[in-house]
Short mmCIF file of C-alpha atoms in Angstrom, two decimals:
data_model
loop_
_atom_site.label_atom_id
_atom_site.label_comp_id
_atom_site.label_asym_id
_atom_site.label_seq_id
_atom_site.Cartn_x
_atom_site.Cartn_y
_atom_site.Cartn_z
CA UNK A 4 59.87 92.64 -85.06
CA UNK A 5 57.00 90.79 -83.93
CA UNK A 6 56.47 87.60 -85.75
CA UNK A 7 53.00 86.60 -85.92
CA UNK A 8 51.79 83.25 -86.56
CA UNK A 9 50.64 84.73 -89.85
CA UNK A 10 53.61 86.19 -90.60
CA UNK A 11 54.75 82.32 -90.59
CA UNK A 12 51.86 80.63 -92.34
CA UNK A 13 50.32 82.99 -95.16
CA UNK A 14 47.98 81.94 -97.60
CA UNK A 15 49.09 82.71 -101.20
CA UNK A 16 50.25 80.99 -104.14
CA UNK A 17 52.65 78.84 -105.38
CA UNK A 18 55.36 78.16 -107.01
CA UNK A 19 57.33 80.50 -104.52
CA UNK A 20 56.84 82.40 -101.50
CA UNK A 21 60.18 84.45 -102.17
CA UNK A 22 59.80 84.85 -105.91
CA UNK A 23 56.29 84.96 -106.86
CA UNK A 24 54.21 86.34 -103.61
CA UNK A 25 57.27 88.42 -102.42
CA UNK A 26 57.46 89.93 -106.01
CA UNK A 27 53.88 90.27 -106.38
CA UNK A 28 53.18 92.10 -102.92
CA UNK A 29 56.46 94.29 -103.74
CA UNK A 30 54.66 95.16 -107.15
CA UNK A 31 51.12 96.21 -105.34
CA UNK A 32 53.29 97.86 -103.07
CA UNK A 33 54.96 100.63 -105.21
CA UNK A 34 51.40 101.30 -106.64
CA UNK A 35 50.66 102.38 -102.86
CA UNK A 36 53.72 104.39 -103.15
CA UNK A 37 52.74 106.12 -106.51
CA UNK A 38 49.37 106.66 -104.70
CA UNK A 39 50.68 109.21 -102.04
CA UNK A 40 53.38 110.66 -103.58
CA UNK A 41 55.34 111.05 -100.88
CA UNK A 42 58.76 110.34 -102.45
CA UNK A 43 58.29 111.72 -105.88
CA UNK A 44 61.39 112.82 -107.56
CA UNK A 45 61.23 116.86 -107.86
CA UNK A 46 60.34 118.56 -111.16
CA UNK A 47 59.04 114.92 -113.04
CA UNK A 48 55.92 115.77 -115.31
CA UNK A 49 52.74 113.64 -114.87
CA UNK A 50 53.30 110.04 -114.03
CA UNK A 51 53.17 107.73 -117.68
CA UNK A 52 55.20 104.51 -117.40
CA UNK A 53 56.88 101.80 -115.16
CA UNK A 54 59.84 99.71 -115.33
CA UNK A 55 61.32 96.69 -113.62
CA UNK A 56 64.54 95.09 -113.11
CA UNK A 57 65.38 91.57 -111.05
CA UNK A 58 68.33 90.96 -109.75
CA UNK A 59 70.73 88.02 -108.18
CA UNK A 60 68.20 85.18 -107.32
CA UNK A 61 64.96 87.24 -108.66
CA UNK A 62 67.12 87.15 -112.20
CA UNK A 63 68.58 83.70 -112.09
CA UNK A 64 65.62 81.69 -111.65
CA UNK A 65 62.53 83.91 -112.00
CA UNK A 66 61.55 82.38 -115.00
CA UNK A 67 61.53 79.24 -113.10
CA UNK A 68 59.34 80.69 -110.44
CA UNK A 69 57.43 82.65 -112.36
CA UNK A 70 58.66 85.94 -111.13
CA UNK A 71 57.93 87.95 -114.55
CA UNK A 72 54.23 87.02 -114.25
CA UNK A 73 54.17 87.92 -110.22
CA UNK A 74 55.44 91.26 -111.00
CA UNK A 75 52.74 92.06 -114.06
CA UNK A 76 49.83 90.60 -111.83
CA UNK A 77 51.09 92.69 -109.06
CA UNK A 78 51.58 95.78 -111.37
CA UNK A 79 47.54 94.52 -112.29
CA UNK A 80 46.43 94.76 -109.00
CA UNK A 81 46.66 91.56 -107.99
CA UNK A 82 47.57 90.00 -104.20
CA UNK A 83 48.40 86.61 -103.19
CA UNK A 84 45.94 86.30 -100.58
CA UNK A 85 42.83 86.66 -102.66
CA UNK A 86 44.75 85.98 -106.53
CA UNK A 87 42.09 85.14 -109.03
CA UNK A 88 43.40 82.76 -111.49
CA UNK A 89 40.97 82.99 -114.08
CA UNK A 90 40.50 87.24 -114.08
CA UNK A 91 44.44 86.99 -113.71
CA UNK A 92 44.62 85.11 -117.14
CA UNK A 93 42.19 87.83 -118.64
CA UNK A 94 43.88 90.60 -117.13
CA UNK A 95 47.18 89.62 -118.48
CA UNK A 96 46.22 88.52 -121.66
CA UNK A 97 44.95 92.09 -122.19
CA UNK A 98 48.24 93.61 -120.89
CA UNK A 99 50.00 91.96 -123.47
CA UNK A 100 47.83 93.31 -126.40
CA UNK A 101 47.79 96.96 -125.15
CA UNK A 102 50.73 97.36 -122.88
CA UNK A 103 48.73 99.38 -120.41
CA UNK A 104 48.34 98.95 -116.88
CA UNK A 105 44.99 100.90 -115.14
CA UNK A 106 45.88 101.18 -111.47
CA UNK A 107 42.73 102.12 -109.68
CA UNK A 108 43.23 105.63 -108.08
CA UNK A 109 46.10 106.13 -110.71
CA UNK A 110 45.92 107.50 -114.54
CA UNK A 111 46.89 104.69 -117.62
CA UNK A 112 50.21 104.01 -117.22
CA UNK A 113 52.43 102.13 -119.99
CA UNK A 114 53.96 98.48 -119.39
CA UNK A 115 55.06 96.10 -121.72
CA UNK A 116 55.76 93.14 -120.10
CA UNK A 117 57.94 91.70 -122.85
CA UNK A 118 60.47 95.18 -122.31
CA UNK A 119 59.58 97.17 -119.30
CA UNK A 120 60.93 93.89 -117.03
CA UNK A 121 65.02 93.07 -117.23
CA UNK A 122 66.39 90.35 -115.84
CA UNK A 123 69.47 91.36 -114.62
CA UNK A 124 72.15 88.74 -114.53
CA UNK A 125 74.98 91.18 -113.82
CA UNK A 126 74.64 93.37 -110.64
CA UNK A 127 73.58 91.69 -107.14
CA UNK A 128 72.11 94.45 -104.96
CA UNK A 129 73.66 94.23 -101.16
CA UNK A 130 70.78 94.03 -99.21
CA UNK A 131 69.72 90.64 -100.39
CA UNK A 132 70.21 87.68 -103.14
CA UNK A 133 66.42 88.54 -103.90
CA UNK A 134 66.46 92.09 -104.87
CA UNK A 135 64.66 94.29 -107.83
CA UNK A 136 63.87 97.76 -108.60
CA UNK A 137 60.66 99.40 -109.64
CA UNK A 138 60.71 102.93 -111.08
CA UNK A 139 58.37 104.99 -112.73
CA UNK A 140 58.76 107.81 -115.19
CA UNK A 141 56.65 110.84 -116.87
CA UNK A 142 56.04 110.82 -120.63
CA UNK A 143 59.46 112.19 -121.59
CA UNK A 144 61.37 108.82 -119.14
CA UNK A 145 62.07 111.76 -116.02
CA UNK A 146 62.28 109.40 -113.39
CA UNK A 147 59.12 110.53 -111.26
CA UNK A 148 60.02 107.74 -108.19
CA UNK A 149 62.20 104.54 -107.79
CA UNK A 150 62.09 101.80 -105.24
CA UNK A 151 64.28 99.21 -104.41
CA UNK A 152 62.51 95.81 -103.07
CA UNK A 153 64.14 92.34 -101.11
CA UNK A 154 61.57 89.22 -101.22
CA UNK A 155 63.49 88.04 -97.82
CA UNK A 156 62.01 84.47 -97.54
CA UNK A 157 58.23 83.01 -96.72
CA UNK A 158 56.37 85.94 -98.61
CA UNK A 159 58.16 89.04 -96.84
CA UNK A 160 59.00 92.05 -98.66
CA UNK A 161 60.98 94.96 -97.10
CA UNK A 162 61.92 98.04 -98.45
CA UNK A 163 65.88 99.46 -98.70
CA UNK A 164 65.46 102.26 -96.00
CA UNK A 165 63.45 99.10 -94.24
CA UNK A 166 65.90 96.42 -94.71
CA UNK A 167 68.28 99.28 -93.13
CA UNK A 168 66.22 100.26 -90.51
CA UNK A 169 65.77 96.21 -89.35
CA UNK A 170 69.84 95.62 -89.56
CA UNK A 171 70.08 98.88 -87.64
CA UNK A 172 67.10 98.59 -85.13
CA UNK A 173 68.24 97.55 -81.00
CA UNK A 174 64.89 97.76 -80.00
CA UNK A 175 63.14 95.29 -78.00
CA UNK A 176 59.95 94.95 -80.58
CA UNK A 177 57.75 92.89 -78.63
CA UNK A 178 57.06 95.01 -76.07
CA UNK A 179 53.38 94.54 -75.69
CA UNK A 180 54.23 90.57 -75.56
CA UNK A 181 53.81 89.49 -71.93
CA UNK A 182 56.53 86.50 -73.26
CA UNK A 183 59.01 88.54 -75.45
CA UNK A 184 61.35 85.44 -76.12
CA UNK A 185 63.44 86.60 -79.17
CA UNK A 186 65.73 82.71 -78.93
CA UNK A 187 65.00 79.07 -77.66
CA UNK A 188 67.32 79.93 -74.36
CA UNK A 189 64.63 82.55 -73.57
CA UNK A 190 61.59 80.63 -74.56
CA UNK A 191 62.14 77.86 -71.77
CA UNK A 192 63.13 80.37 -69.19
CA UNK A 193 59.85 82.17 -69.66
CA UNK A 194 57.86 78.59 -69.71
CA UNK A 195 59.48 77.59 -66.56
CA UNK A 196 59.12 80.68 -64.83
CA UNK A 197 55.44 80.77 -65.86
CA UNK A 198 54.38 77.07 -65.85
CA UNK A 199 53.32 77.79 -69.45
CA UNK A 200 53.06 75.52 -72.84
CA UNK A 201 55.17 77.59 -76.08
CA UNK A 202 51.44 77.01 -77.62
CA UNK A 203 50.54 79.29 -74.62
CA UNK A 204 53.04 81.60 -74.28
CA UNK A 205 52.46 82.43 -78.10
CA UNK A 206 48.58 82.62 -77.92
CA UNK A 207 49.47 85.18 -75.67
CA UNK A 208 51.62 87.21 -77.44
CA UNK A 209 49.14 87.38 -80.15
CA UNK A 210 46.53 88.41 -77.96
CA UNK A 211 48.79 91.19 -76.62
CA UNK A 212 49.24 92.16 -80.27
CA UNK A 213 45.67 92.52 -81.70
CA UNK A 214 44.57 89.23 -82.52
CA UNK A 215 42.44 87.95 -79.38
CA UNK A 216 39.21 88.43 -82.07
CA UNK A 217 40.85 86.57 -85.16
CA UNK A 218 43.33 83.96 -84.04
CA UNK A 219 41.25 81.21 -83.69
CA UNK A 220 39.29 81.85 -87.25
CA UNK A 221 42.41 82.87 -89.03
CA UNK A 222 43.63 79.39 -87.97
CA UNK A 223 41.19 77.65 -88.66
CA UNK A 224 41.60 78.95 -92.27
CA UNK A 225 45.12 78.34 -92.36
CA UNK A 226 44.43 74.75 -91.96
CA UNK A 227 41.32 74.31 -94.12
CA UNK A 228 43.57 75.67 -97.14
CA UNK A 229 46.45 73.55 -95.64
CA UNK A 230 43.92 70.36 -96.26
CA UNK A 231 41.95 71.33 -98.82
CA UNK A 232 45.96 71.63 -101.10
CA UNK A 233 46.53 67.97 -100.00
CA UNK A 234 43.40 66.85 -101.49
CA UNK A 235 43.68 68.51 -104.46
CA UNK A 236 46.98 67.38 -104.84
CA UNK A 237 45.84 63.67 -104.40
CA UNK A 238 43.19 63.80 -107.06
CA UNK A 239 45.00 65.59 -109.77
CA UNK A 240 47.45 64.01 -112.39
CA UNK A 241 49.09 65.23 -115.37
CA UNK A 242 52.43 67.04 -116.14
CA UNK A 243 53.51 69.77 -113.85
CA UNK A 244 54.21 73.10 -116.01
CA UNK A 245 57.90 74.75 -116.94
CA UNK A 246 58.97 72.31 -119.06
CA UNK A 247 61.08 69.18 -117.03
CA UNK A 248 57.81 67.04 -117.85
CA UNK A 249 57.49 66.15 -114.14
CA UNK A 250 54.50 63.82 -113.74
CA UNK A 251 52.35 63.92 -111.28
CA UNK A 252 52.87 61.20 -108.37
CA UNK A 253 50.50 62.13 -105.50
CA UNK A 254 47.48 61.03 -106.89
CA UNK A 255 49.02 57.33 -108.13
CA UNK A 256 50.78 57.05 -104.63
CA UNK A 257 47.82 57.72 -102.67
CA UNK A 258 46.07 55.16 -104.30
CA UNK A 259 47.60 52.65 -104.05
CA UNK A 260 48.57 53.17 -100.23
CA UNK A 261 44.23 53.17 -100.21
CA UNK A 262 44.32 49.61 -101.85
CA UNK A 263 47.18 48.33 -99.51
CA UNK A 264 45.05 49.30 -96.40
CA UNK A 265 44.22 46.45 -94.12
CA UNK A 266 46.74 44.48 -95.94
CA UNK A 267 48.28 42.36 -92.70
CA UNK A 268 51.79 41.62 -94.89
CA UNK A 269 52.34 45.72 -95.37
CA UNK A 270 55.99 46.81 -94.50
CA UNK A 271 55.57 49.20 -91.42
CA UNK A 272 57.89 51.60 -93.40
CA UNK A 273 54.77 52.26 -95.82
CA UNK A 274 53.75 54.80 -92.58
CA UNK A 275 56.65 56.98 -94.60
CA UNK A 276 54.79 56.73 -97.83
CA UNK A 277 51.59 58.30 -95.97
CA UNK A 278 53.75 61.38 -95.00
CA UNK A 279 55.29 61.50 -98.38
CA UNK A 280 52.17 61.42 -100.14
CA UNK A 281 50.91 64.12 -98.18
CA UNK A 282 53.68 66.81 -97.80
CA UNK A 283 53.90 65.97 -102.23
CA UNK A 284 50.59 66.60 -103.02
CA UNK A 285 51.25 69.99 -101.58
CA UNK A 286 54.23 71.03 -102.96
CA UNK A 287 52.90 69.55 -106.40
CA UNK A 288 49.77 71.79 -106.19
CA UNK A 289 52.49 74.55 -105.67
CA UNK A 290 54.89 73.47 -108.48
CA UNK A 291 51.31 74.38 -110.39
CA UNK A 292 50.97 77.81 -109.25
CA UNK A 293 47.64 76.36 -106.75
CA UNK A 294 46.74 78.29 -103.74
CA UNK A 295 49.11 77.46 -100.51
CA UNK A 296 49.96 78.20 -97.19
CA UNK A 297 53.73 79.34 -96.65
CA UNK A 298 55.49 76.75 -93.70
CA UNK A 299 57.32 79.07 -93.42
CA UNK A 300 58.12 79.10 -97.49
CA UNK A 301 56.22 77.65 -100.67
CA UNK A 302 58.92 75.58 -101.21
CA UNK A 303 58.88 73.72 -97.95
CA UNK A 304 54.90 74.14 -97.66
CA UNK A 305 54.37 70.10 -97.63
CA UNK A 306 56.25 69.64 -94.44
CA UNK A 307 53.85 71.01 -91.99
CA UNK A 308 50.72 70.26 -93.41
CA UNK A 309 51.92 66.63 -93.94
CA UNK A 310 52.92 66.20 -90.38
CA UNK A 311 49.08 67.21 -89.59
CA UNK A 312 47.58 65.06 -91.43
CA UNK A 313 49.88 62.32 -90.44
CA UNK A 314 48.45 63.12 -86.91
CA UNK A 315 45.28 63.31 -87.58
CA UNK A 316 45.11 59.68 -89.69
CA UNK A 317 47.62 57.62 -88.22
CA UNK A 318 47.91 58.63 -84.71
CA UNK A 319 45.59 57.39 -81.86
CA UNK A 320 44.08 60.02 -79.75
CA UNK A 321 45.01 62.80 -82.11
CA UNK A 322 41.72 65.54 -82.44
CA UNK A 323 41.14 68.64 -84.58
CA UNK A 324 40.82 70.80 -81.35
CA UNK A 325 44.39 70.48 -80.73
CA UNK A 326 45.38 71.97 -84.81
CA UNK A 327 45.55 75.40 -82.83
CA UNK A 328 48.03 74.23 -80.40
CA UNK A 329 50.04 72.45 -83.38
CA UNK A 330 50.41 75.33 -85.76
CA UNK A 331 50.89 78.22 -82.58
CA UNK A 332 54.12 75.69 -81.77
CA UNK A 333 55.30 75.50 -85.35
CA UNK A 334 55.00 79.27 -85.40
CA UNK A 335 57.14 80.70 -82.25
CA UNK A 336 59.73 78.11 -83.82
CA UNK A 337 59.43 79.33 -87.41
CA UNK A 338 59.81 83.04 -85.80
CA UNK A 339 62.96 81.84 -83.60
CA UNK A 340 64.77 80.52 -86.88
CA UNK A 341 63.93 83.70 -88.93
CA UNK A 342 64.75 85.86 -86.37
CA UNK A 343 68.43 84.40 -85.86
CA UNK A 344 68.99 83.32 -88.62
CA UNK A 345 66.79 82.99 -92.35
CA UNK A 346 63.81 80.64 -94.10
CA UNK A 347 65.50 81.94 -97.39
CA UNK A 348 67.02 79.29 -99.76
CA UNK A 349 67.95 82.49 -101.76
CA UNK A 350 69.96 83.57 -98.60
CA UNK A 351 71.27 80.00 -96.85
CA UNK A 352 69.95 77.59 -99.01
CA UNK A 353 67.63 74.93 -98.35
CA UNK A 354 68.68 74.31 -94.86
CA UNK A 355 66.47 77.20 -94.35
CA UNK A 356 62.97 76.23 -95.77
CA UNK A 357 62.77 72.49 -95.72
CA UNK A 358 65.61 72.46 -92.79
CA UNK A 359 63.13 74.67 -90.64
CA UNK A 360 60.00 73.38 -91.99
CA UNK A 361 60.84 70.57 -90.53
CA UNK A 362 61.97 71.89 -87.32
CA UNK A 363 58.65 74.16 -86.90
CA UNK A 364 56.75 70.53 -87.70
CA UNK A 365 58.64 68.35 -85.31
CA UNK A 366 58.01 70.84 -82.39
CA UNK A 367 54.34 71.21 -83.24
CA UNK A 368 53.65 67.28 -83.37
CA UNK A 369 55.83 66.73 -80.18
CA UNK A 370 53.26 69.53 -78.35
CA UNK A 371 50.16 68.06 -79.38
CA UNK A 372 51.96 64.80 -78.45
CA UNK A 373 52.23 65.72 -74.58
CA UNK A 374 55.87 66.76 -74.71
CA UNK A 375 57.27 69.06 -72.65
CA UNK A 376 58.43 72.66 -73.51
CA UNK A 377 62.09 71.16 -73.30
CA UNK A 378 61.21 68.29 -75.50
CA UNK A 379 59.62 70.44 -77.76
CA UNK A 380 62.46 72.45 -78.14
CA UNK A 381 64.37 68.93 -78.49
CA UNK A 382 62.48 67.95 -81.09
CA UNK A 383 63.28 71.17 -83.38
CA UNK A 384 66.43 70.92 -82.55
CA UNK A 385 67.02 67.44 -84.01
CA UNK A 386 65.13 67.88 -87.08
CA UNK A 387 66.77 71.07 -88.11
CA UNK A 388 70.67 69.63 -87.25
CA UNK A 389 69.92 67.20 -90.22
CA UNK A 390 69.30 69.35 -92.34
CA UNK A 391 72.62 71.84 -92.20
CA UNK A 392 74.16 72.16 -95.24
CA UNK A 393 71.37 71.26 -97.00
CA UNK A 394 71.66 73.36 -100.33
CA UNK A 395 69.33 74.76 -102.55
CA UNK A 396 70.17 73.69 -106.42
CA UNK A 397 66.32 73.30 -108.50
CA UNK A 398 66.59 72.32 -111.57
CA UNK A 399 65.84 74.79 -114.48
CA UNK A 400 65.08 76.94 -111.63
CA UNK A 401 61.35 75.35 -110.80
CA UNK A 402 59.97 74.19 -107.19
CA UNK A 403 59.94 70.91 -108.39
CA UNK A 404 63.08 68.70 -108.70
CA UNK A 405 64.49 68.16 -105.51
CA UNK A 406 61.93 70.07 -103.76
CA UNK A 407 58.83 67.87 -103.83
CA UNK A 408 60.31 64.91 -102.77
CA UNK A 409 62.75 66.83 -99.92
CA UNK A 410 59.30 67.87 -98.25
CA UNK A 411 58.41 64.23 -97.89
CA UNK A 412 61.23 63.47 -96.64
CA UNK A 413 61.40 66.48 -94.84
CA UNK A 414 58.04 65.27 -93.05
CA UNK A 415 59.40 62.04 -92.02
CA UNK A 416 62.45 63.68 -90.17
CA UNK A 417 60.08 65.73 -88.46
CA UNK A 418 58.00 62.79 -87.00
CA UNK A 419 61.14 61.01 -86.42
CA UNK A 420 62.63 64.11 -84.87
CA UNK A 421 59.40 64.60 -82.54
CA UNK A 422 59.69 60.83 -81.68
CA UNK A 423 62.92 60.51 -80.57
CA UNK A 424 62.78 63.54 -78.18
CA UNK A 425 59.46 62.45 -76.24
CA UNK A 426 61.93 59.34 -75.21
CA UNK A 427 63.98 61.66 -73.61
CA UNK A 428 63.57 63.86 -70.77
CA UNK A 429 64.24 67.14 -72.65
CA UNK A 430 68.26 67.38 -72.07
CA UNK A 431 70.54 67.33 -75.19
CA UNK A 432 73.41 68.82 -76.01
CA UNK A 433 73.04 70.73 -79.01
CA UNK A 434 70.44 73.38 -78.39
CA UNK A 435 68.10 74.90 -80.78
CA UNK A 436 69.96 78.35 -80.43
CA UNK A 437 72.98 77.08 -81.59
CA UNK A 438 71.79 74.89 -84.02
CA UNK A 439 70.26 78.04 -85.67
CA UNK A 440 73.60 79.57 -85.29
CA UNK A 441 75.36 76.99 -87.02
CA UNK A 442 72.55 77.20 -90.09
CA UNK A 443 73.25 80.78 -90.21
CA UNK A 444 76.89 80.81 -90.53
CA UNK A 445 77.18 77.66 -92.89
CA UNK A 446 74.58 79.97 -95.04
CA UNK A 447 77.00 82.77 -94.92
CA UNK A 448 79.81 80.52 -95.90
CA UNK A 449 78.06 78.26 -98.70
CA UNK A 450 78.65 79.33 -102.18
CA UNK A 451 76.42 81.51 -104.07
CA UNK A 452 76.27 78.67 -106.78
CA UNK A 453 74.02 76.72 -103.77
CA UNK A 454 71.42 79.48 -102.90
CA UNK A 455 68.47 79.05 -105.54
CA UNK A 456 71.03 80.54 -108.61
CA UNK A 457 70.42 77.09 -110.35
CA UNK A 458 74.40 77.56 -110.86
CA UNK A 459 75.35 74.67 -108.92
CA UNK A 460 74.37 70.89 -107.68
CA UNK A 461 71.64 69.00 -109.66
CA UNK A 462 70.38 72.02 -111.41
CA UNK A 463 73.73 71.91 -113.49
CA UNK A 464 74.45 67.82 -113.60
CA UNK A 465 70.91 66.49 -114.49
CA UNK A 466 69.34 67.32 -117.74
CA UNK A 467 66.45 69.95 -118.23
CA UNK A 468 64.90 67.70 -120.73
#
């Protein structure tokens, strides 16, 4: 499957890519199905009611993350892309007096939200930890069609018969991509043998798919939302929402860094503060439910922007006209790591949203920074190594404690990471490749307790209260 850069960087909302977007887009999706018909159960009277259950992750912590509401606004019409908070408000306050959802191009159709969604705690479905059903009856509860939906990581929703179909597929699917690279290994072949940057090489891939109009705009807008969710998150204060009582800390932090400027005794450590401050105002706007950009998840969306910023402020010689390059970097790396392996907490814990945020960062500063397609690779290489193992274990379930924090430090392994390879020449010993390998088995391996259940780790040794 062809990855496109905005595949990897989607704007949306927070608190989660996997269990608010993915459960909203998987809602608006099975109105599309009621809409053709196509796979209508035989002999079921006129269509009169829907019904949802969550399962493994989706149940565990979707209360947490909000996955109820993502599934009513959904259900409402709703995407993540263009999500209205104030008609959202209206349009599920009025759900919840009449239990009665009005599809457009579908007749009234009864939901309460309070009994027509089930958490299910008991039965995991096999295609993924993130997994829920949406059926739909006639007046008498015939079932007239059911669905079965995985939020796989970063947004992305797939299908059963489409999860199926990927496990199953042998296909080379880039084959309109002049550089079809599906690994790292491949990548720098192809940029040897062409004399090309990865930036390059995936500019031209998304030419060859479609995008030669809209690639530059599109990121462009990916960035302006990117910057416009770190200032927001450095002007607003107050208590984040779901009930740990998490203050605010962007807004304090940054201004006091502002006061300390041109101070000639500051520690040069306080650089670290800078990325913090940047990669938590994001992830504190997303803890809120504010408009994001998934890199490559909501829950690792700090990392990214905050090594752009960094860039931009701190670094000499850094320009705007080089974003482009930046963010078409982070992308072929985000693509390599979900390819081979997973940006799912849900599936291999946090290794695989902060752990490749970081990676996808430290390869995208390292371009822009004059390193080589080897270093480059280098540099992802290193940041996503330190991260293995990393688990994912939020308390009461919410993007919020360890996760804001983790993306600041995530950041400053990712400058650190793109630092230490421009000293080299580009040859390591660990590659990429199988530092991706090793994320995906140690995923496989790690206990279910890890992988955003809230079963394990902090979630169950520091107090919700």
């Amino acid at each position: 499957m062809f990855l496109s850069v905005f595949d990897i960087f989607k704007v949306g909302v927070g608190p989660s890519s996997s269990h608010t977007m993915g459960p909203m887009v998987a809602a608006g999706r099975f109105l599309e199905a009621l809409r053709s018909g196509e796979d209508r159960v035989p002999g079921a009277g006129d269509l009169a009611a829907i019904r949802c259950s969550l399962h493994g992750s989706l149940a565990w912590t979707g209360k947490g993350h909000a996955t109820d509401r993502a599934v009513h606004l959904g259900l409402l019409g709703f995407a993540p892309e263009t999500f209205d908070a104030e008609a959202g408000d209206a349009a599920l306050a009025d759900l919840a007096a009449n239990h009665i959802l009005r599809p457009e191009g579908l007749p009234e159709l009864r939901y309460d939200p309070a009994t027509d969604l089930v958490f299910d705690f008991e039965r995991n479905l096999p295609g993924h930890a993130n997994a829920m059903i949406l059926e739909a009856g006639d007046a008498n509860g015939a079932l007239w069609l059911r669905e079965t939906y995985y939020s796989v990581g970063g947004g992305f929703v797939l299908t059963e018969r489409e999860l199926e179909r990927q496990k199953e597929s042998t296909e080379d699917a880039l084959t309109n991509a002049p550089y079809p690279f599906h690994n790292a290994a491949e990548m720098l072949r192809m940029a040897r043998e062409s004399g090309k940057s990865i930036a390059q090489m995936k500019q031209a891939n998304e030419y060859a798919e479609g995008h030669r109009e809209s690639l530059s705009t599109g990121m462009k807008k990916i960035w302006s939302v990117m910057e416009n969710c770190i200032d927001r998150g450095m002007s607003e204060e107050g208590i984040l929402p779901g009930g740990l009582h998490l203050q605010r800390r962007a807004r304090n932090i940054h201004r006091q860094l502002l006061e300390e400027r041109g101070n000639n005794l500051s520690a040069p450590h306080t650089v670290n503060d800078w990325l913090s401050v940047y990669a938590m105002a994001v992830n504190e706007e997303n803890a809120a439910g504010g408009q994001v950009v998934t890199a490559p998840t909501n829950g690792a969306a700090g990392v990214v922007p905050a090594t752009i910023r960094y860039w931009l402020d701190h670094v000499p010689g850094a320009s705007r006209d080089r974003i482009d390059e930046f963010l078409l970097t982070a992308a072929a790396i985000g693509g390599i790591i979900k390819t081979n392996a997973s940006i799912s907490g849900a599936e291999v814990g946090c290794q695989g949203e902060v752990g490749s945020a970081a990676a996808m960062a430290a390869a995208g500063l390292c371009a822009v920074m004059g390193g080589t397609p080897e270093q480059v690779e280098n540099a992802a290489e290193i940041a996503l190594e330190h991260h293995l193992g990393m688990t994912c274990d939020p308390i009461k379930g919410l993007v919020q404690a360890p996760c804001i924090e983790r993306n600041g430090l995530g950041a400053i392994k990712a400058v650190s990471a793109a630092s230490l390879s421009l000293r080299g020449n580009g040859r390591h010993l660990v590659s990429l490749d199988a530092c991706v390998e090793t994320m995906r088995q140690t995923g496989r391996d790690m206990s279910e307790k890890y992988k955003e259940t809230s079963l394990g780790g902090l979630a169950v040794n520091v107090p919700e209260c």
